[in-house]
Amino acid sequence: MKLTTKGRYAVTAMLDLALHGGQGPVTLADISARQEISLSYLEQLFSRLRRRELVISIRGPGGGYHLSRSAASIYIAEVVDAVSESLDTTRCGNKGDFQNGEKCLTHHLWSDLSDQIHQFLSGISLGDLMQRHEIRQVADRQNRRQAEGDSDTINTERLIDQAPA
Amino acid sequence: MKLTTKGRYAVTAMLDLALHGGQGPVTLADISARQEISLSYLEQLFSRLRRRELVISIRGPGGGYHLSRSAASIYIAEVVDAVSESLDTTRCGNKGDFQNGEKCLTHHLWSDLSDQIHQFLSGISLGDLMQRHEIRQVADRQNRRQAEGDSDTINTERLIDQAPA
DNA sequence: GAATACTTGACTGAATTACTTGGTCAATTC
DNA sequence: GAATTGACCAAGTAATTCAGTCAAGTATTC
């Protein structure tokens, strides 16, 4: 399990797709403009996301990408894995001697941890992130209303589009 | 929150320290030999670990490093943070225009996730990792014993030194 | 004061990341 | 059916990070 800016870009782009995928396909050019990620870099990332069948592409005018499933059933671990292409470099020789046994021990401890992180990210979907954030935002808004004295025109702040259920 | 091989090296080295710290300080040369990490790279990592007061160095002959606290109270997130030096690059301009609002939204969603990962790793200590692994290993051993017919000399497999409580 | 062992900083090759350029191919629109 | 749109593909490149080297130190013990 590796977690770099590359994974962040991928998750961010997928979130953008989830947020705007309501009315038809979204072009990479749009995502590029909104998220300020270079178009060609997005192409590379989406090439992998498509191969892992996390997104579906539609070519030609009016085309673009959309999620292959609902945002609620696409998990962060899948997205990160898709672009990380982990070659599993942490393979210990397993020579059986003492020195190597020592190394294998700590290596296994790390593996355990890595598995736990992976499992953790496998439990969080794009939909979860959107929903949790929205819930928190609603709570914030209510707090602010109470503090500011129940102004009712605050609804224009709503930026989140309708996500597909 | 970033999770690269650098963090893995740091955690691995700290685990080595926790495993061998029972009888006096451990030299980086020892860790280097056991974990096959270059000595100079370890020096760089431990420079940061020391500045964050996760380890204590003892100079001169017979010197080395030991954990500043018990393994049970040093958390993975601390170790990773110490060597990652996160400069918090994900700062959005906050210009207030629509385009930027879009960017900030996904950015915040990612921040939420990052916080969750951080919190997760803040809940796991070096001691936890060692203990969980040992428990699993004991279970494995018992299973194997049952399968192999209760051989009792299997105790020599025990590689884990006594860690300071 | 000689040997040991950590400390610091500057420097370097290799790998990865992020991005660019310049195309090709498929679907739509006029 | 030619132009347009936007996905797809393959090099190549700049910037950054990783991992390791080298060469000074400074502190401690014998």
PDB file of N, CA and C in Angstrom, chain B residues 95-161:
ATOM      1  N   LYS B  95      -9.933  31.827  -3.525  1.00  0.00           N
ATOM      2  CA  LYS B  95     -10.210  33.097  -4.176  1.00  0.00           C
ATOM      3  C   LYS B  95     -11.694  33.441  -4.158  1.00  0.00           C
ATOM      4  N   GLY B  96     -12.530  32.447  -3.873  1.00  0.00           N
ATOM      5  CA  GLY B  96     -13.952  32.743  -3.744  1.00  0.00           C
ATOM      6  C   GLY B  96     -14.738  32.568  -5.035  1.00  0.00           C
ATOM      7  N   ASP B  97     -14.070  32.506  -6.176  1.00  0.00           N
ATOM      8  CA  ASP B  97     -14.796  32.317  -7.428  1.00  0.00           C
ATOM      9  C   ASP B  97     -15.281  30.875  -7.557  1.00  0.00           C
ATOM     10  N   PHE B  98     -16.123  30.630  -8.548  1.00  0.00           N
ATOM     11  CA  PHE B  98     -16.768  29.344  -8.664  1.00  0.00           C
ATOM     12  C   PHE B  98     -15.756  28.220  -8.922  1.00  0.00           C
ATOM     13  N   GLN B  99     -14.887  28.462  -9.889  1.00  0.00           N
ATOM     14  CA  GLN B  99     -13.884  27.455 -10.245  1.00  0.00           C
ATOM     15  C   GLN B  99     -13.131  27.005  -9.007  1.00  0.00           C
ATOM     16  N   ASN B 100     -12.736  27.980  -8.206  1.00  0.00           N
ATOM     17  CA  ASN B 100     -11.965  27.650  -7.027  1.00  0.00           C
ATOM     18  C   ASN B 100     -12.809  26.945  -5.980  1.00  0.00           C
ATOM     19  N   GLY B 101     -14.079  27.317  -5.927  1.00  0.00           N
ATOM     20  CA  GLY B 101     -14.989  26.636  -5.017  1.00  0.00           C
ATOM     21  C   GLY B 101     -15.064  25.153  -5.336  1.00  0.00           C
ATOM     22  N   GLU B 102     -15.142  24.844  -6.624  1.00  0.00           N
ATOM     23  CA  GLU B 102     -15.169  23.457  -7.081  1.00  0.00           C
ATOM     24  C   GLU B 102     -13.925  22.715  -6.622  1.00  0.00           C
ATOM     25  N   LYS B 103     -12.802  23.378  -6.775  1.00  0.00           N
ATOM     26  CA  LYS B 103     -11.547  22.744  -6.415  1.00  0.00           C
ATOM     27  C   LYS B 103     -11.487  22.527  -4.906  1.00  0.00           C
ATOM     28  N   CYS B 104     -11.896  23.549  -4.163  1.00  0.00           N
ATOM     29  CA  CYS B 104     -11.852  23.453  -2.711  1.00  0.00           C
ATOM     30  C   CYS B 104     -12.717  22.308  -2.200  1.00  0.00           C
ATOM     31  N   LEU B 105     -13.851  22.089  -2.883  1.00  0.00           N
ATOM     32  CA  LEU B 105     -14.755  21.034  -2.429  1.00  0.00           C
ATOM     33  C   LEU B 105     -14.059  19.680  -2.422  1.00  0.00           C
ATOM     34  N   THR B 106     -13.524  19.286  -3.581  1.00  0.00           N
ATOM     35  CA  THR B 106     -12.836  17.992  -3.650  1.00  0.00           C
ATOM     36  C   THR B 106     -11.623  17.987  -2.734  1.00  0.00           C
ATOM     37  N   HIS B 107     -10.985  19.146  -2.640  1.00  0.00           N
ATOM     38  CA  HIS B 107      -9.824  19.244  -1.760  1.00  0.00           C
ATOM     39  C   HIS B 107     -10.196  18.944  -0.317  1.00  0.00           C
ATOM     40  N   HIS B 108     -11.350  19.473   0.099  1.00  0.00           N
ATOM     41  CA  HIS B 108     -11.795  19.226   1.463  1.00  0.00           C
ATOM     42  C   HIS B 108     -12.165  17.768   1.669  1.00  0.00           C
ATOM     43  N   LEU B 109     -12.760  17.188   0.646  1.00  0.00           N
ATOM     44  CA  LEU B 109     -13.121  15.773   0.746  1.00  0.00           C
ATOM     45  C   LEU B 109     -11.860  14.945   0.960  1.00  0.00           C
ATOM     46  N   TRP B 110     -10.818  15.293   0.212  1.00  0.00           N
ATOM     47  CA  TRP B 110      -9.558  14.567   0.367  1.00  0.00           C
ATOM     48  C   TRP B 110      -8.969  14.796   1.762  1.00  0.00           C
ATOM     49  N   SER B 111      -9.067  16.013   2.225  1.00  0.00           N
ATOM     50  CA  SER B 111      -8.550  16.335   3.554  1.00  0.00           C
ATOM     51  C   SER B 111      -9.232  15.494   4.619  1.00  0.00           C
ATOM     52  N   ASP B 112     -10.551  15.352   4.478  1.00  0.00           N
ATOM     53  CA  ASP B 112     -11.292  14.515   5.414  1.00  0.00           C
ATOM     54  C   ASP B 112     -10.701  13.111   5.441  1.00  0.00           C
ATOM     55  N   LEU B 113     -10.492  12.573   4.258  1.00  0.00           N
ATOM     56  CA  LEU B 113      -9.954  11.221   4.142  1.00  0.00           C
ATOM     57  C   LEU B 113      -8.581  11.136   4.782  1.00  0.00           C
ATOM     58  N   SER B 114      -7.749  12.116   4.444  1.00  0.00           N
ATOM     59  CA  SER B 114      -6.394  12.152   4.975  1.00  0.00           C
ATOM     60  C   SER B 114      -6.409  12.168   6.494  1.00  0.00           C
ATOM     61  N   ASP B 115      -7.318  12.956   7.042  1.00  0.00           N
ATOM     62  CA  ASP B 115      -7.449  13.013   8.498  1.00  0.00           C
ATOM     63  C   ASP B 115      -7.821  11.655   9.063  1.00  0.00           C
ATOM     64  N   GLN B 116      -8.719  10.973   8.359  1.00  0.00           N
ATOM     65  CA  GLN B 116      -9.157   9.661   8.841  1.00  0.00           C
ATOM     66  C   GLN B 116      -8.010   8.662   8.855  1.00  0.00           C
ATOM     67  N   ILE B 117      -7.192   8.707   7.808  1.00  0.00           N
ATOM     68  CA  ILE B 117      -6.047   7.801   7.745  1.00  0.00           C
ATOM     69  C   ILE B 117      -5.082   8.121   8.890  1.00  0.00           C
ATOM     70  N   HIS B 118      -4.879   9.412   9.068  1.00  0.00           N
ATOM     71  CA  HIS B 118      -3.968   9.847  10.111  1.00  0.00           C
ATOM     72  C   HIS B 118      -4.450   9.374  11.480  1.00  0.00           C
ATOM     73  N   GLN B 119      -5.742   9.534  11.696  1.00  0.00           N
ATOM     74  CA  GLN B 119      -6.336   9.117  12.953  1.00  0.00           C
ATOM     75  C   GLN B 119      -6.182   7.603  13.150  1.00  0.00           C
ATOM     76  N   PHE B 120      -6.372   6.900  12.049  1.00  0.00           N
ATOM     77  CA  PHE B 120      -6.241   5.442  12.084  1.00  0.00           C
ATOM     78  C   PHE B 120      -4.837   5.045  12.526  1.00  0.00           C
ATOM     79  N   LEU B 121      -3.847   5.677  11.913  1.00  0.00           N
ATOM     80  CA  LEU B 121      -2.462   5.335  12.235  1.00  0.00           C
ATOM     81  C   LEU B 121      -2.034   5.874  13.599  1.00  0.00           C
ATOM     82  N   SER B 122      -2.795   6.830  14.100  1.00  0.00           N
ATOM     83  CA  SER B 122      -2.522   7.333  15.447  1.00  0.00           C
ATOM     84  C   SER B 122      -3.033   6.384  16.508  1.00  0.00           C
ATOM     85  N   GLY B 123      -3.810   5.407  16.064  1.00  0.00           N
ATOM     86  CA  GLY B 123      -4.368   4.449  17.011  1.00  0.00           C
ATOM     87  C   GLY B 123      -3.580   3.158  17.086  1.00  0.00           C
ATOM     88  N   ILE B 124      -2.504   3.067  16.288  1.00  0.00           N
ATOM     89  CA  ILE B 124      -1.694   1.851  16.274  1.00  0.00           C
ATOM     90  C   ILE B 124      -0.283   2.178  16.746  1.00  0.00           C
ATOM     91  N   SER B 125       0.174   1.495  17.775  1.00  0.00           N
ATOM     92  CA  SER B 125       1.517   1.750  18.298  1.00  0.00           C
ATOM     93  C   SER B 125       2.476   0.651  17.847  1.00  0.00           C
ATOM     94  N   LEU B 126       3.758   0.916  18.017  1.00  0.00           N
ATOM     95  CA  LEU B 126       4.758  -0.099  17.720  1.00  0.00           C
ATOM     96  C   LEU B 126       4.469  -1.356  18.541  1.00  0.00           C
ATOM     97  N   GLY B 127       4.132  -1.134  19.802  1.00  0.00           N
ATOM     98  CA  GLY B 127       3.816  -2.249  20.695  1.00  0.00           C
ATOM     99  C   GLY B 127       2.642  -3.072  20.179  1.00  0.00           C
ATOM    100  N   ASP B 128       1.618  -2.382  19.675  1.00  0.00           N
ATOM    101  CA  ASP B 128       0.457  -3.080  19.110  1.00  0.00           C
ATOM    102  C   ASP B 128       0.875  -4.035  18.010  1.00  0.00           C
ATOM    103  N   LEU B 129       1.679  -3.499  17.097  1.00  0.00           N
ATOM    104  CA  LEU B 129       2.108  -4.302  15.950  1.00  0.00           C
ATOM    105  C   LEU B 129       2.820  -5.566  16.414  1.00  0.00           C
ATOM    106  N   MET B 130       3.754  -5.373  17.362  1.00  0.00           N
ATOM    107  CA  MET B 130       4.528  -6.511  17.861  1.00  0.00           C
ATOM    108  C   MET B 130       3.608  -7.532  18.517  1.00  0.00           C
ATOM    109  N   GLN B 131       2.692  -7.009  19.347  1.00  0.00           N
ATOM    110  CA  GLN B 131       1.811  -7.884  20.099  1.00  0.00           C
ATOM    111  C   GLN B 131       0.859  -8.656  19.191  1.00  0.00           C
ATOM    112  N   ARG B 132       0.231  -7.919  18.288  1.00  0.00           N
ATOM    113  CA  ARG B 132      -0.729  -8.560  17.389  1.00  0.00           C
ATOM    114  C   ARG B 132      -0.064  -9.660  16.585  1.00  0.00           C
ATOM    115  N   HIS B 133       1.161  -9.338  16.132  1.00  0.00           N
ATOM    116  CA  HIS B 133       1.885 -10.312  15.329  1.00  0.00           C
ATOM    117  C   HIS B 133       2.202 -11.551  16.153  1.00  0.00           C
ATOM    118  N   GLU B 134       2.625 -11.303  17.382  1.00  0.00           N
ATOM    119  CA  GLU B 134       3.003 -12.405  18.255  1.00  0.00           C
ATOM    120  C   GLU B 134       1.795 -13.292  18.541  1.00  0.00           C
ATOM    121  N   ILE B 135       0.669 -12.636  18.799  1.00  0.00           N
ATOM    122  CA  ILE B 135      -0.562 -13.385  19.050  1.00  0.00           C
ATOM    123  C   ILE B 135      -0.905 -14.257  17.858  1.00  0.00           C
ATOM    124  N   ARG B 136      -0.803 -13.657  16.683  1.00  0.00           N
ATOM    125  CA  ARG B 136      -1.142 -14.412  15.485  1.00  0.00           C
ATOM    126  C   ARG B 136      -0.179 -15.578  15.312  1.00  0.00           C
ATOM    127  N   GLN B 137       1.108 -15.290  15.640  1.00  0.00           N
ATOM    128  CA  GLN B 137       2.123 -16.320  15.450  1.00  0.00           C
ATOM    129  C   GLN B 137       1.906 -17.495  16.412  1.00  0.00           C
ATOM    130  N   VAL B 138       1.534 -17.139  17.645  1.00  0.00           N
ATOM    131  CA  VAL B 138       1.256 -18.184  18.623  1.00  0.00           C
ATOM    132  C   VAL B 138       0.103 -19.049  18.134  1.00  0.00           C
ATOM    133  N   ALA B 139      -0.919 -18.377  17.602  1.00  0.00           N
ATOM    134  CA  ALA B 139      -2.071 -19.104  17.077  1.00  0.00           C
ATOM    135  C   ALA B 139      -1.644 -20.036  15.941  1.00  0.00           C
ATOM    136  N   ASP B 140      -0.822 -19.493  15.042  1.00  0.00           N
ATOM    137  CA  ASP B 140      -0.310 -20.292  13.930  1.00  0.00           C
ATOM    138  C   ASP B 140       0.428 -21.509  14.451  1.00  0.00           C
ATOM    139  N   ARG B 141       1.258 -21.257  15.481  1.00  0.00           N
ATOM    140  CA  ARG B 141       2.085 -22.321  16.015  1.00  0.00           C
ATOM    141  C   ARG B 141       1.211 -23.425  16.621  1.00  0.00           C
ATOM    142  N   GLN B 142       0.172 -22.986  17.314  1.00  0.00           N
ATOM    143  CA  GLN B 142      -0.732 -23.954  17.917  1.00  0.00           C
ATOM    144  C   GLN B 142      -1.440 -24.779  16.845  1.00  0.00           C
ATOM    145  N   ASN B 143      -1.841 -24.086  15.796  1.00  0.00           N
ATOM    146  CA  ASN B 143      -2.474 -24.810  14.697  1.00  0.00           C
ATOM    147  C   ASN B 143      -1.526 -25.835  14.114  1.00  0.00           C
ATOM    148  N   ARG B 144      -0.272 -25.373  13.928  1.00  0.00           N
ATOM    149  CA  ARG B 144       0.713 -26.260  13.341  1.00  0.00           C
ATOM    150  C   ARG B 144       0.966 -27.463  14.257  1.00  0.00           C
ATOM    151  N   ARG B 145       1.032 -27.167  15.565  1.00  0.00           N
ATOM    152  CA  ARG B 145       1.253 -28.253  16.522  1.00  0.00           C
ATOM    153  C   ARG B 145       0.174 -29.313  16.395  1.00  0.00           C
ATOM    154  N   GLN B 146      -1.038 -28.839  16.369  1.00  0.00           N
ATOM    155  CA  GLN B 146      -2.145 -29.782  16.227  1.00  0.00           C
ATOM    156  C   GLN B 146      -1.992 -30.598  14.956  1.00  0.00           C
ATOM    157  N   ALA B 147      -1.616 -29.917  13.893  1.00  0.00           N
ATOM    158  CA  ALA B 147      -1.487 -30.599  12.607  1.00  0.00           C
ATOM    159  C   ALA B 147      -0.327 -31.586  12.611  1.00  0.00           C
ATOM    160  N   GLU B 148       0.777 -31.177  13.276  1.00  0.00           N
ATOM    161  CA  GLU B 148       1.988 -32.006  13.215  1.00  0.00           C
ATOM    162  C   GLU B 148       2.081 -33.011  14.362  1.00  0.00           C
ATOM    163  N   GLY B 149       1.174 -32.928  15.280  1.00  0.00           N
ATOM    164  CA  GLY B 149       1.145 -33.907  16.359  1.00  0.00           C
ATOM    165  C   GLY B 149       1.937 -33.506  17.596  1.00  0.00           C
ATOM    166  N   ASP B 150       1.759 -32.262  18.041  1.00  0.00           N
ATOM    167  CA  ASP B 150       2.269 -31.811  19.335  1.00  0.00           C
ATOM    168  C   ASP B 150       3.771 -31.957  19.577  1.00  0.00           C
ATOM    169  N   SER B 151       4.579 -31.615  18.590  1.00  0.00           N
ATOM    170  CA  SER B 151       6.015 -31.528  18.840  1.00  0.00           C
ATOM    171  C   SER B 151       6.266 -30.375  19.811  1.00  0.00           C
ATOM    172  N   ASP B 152       7.110 -30.637  20.844  1.00  0.00           N
ATOM    173  CA  ASP B 152       7.238 -29.645  21.909  1.00  0.00           C
ATOM    174  C   ASP B 152       8.510 -28.813  21.805  1.00  0.00           C
ATOM    175  N   THR B 153       9.381 -29.137  20.883  1.00  0.00           N
ATOM    176  CA  THR B 153      10.660 -28.435  20.759  1.00  0.00           C
ATOM    177  C   THR B 153      10.559 -27.227  19.837  1.00  0.00           C
ATOM    178  N   ILE B 154       9.351 -26.855  19.506  1.00  0.00           N
ATOM    179  CA  ILE B 154       9.134 -25.794  18.531  1.00  0.00           C
ATOM    180  C   ILE B 154       9.430 -24.415  19.117  1.00  0.00           C
ATOM    181  N   ASN B 155       9.715 -24.398  20.433  1.00  0.00           N
ATOM    182  CA  ASN B 155       9.950 -23.147  21.141  1.00  0.00           C
ATOM    183  C   ASN B 155      11.160 -22.359  20.619  1.00  0.00           C
ATOM    184  N   THR B 156      12.101 -23.030  20.024  1.00  0.00           N
ATOM    185  CA  THR B 156      13.307 -22.371  19.516  1.00  0.00           C
ATOM    186  C   THR B 156      13.001 -21.381  18.414  1.00  0.00           C
ATOM    187  N   GLU B 157      11.785 -21.443  17.914  1.00  0.00           N
ATOM    188  CA  GLU B 157      11.401 -20.518  16.840  1.00  0.00           C
ATOM    189  C   GLU B 157      11.254 -19.091  17.333  1.00  0.00           C
ATOM    190  N   ARG B 158      11.156 -18.965  18.645  1.00  0.00           N
ATOM    191  CA  ARG B 158      10.879 -17.655  19.225  1.00  0.00           C
ATOM    192  C   ARG B 158      12.021 -16.674  18.943  1.00  0.00           C
ATOM    193  N   LEU B 159      11.747 -15.670  18.142  1.00  0.00           N
ATOM    194  CA  LEU B 159      12.791 -14.720  17.753  1.00  0.00           C
ATOM    195  C   LEU B 159      12.636 -13.383  18.465  1.00  0.00           C
ATOM    196  N   ILE B 160      11.446 -13.165  18.985  1.00  0.00           N
ATOM    197  CA  ILE B 160      11.177 -11.844  19.547  1.00  0.00           C
ATOM    198  C   ILE B 160      11.802 -11.689  20.931  1.00  0.00           C
ATOM    199  N   ASP B 161      12.668 -10.710  21.091  1.00  0.00           N
ATOM    200  CA  ASP B 161      13.260 -10.423  22.399  1.00  0.00           C
ATOM    201  C   ASP B 161      12.232  -9.795  23.316  1.00  0.00           C
TER     202      ASP B 161
END
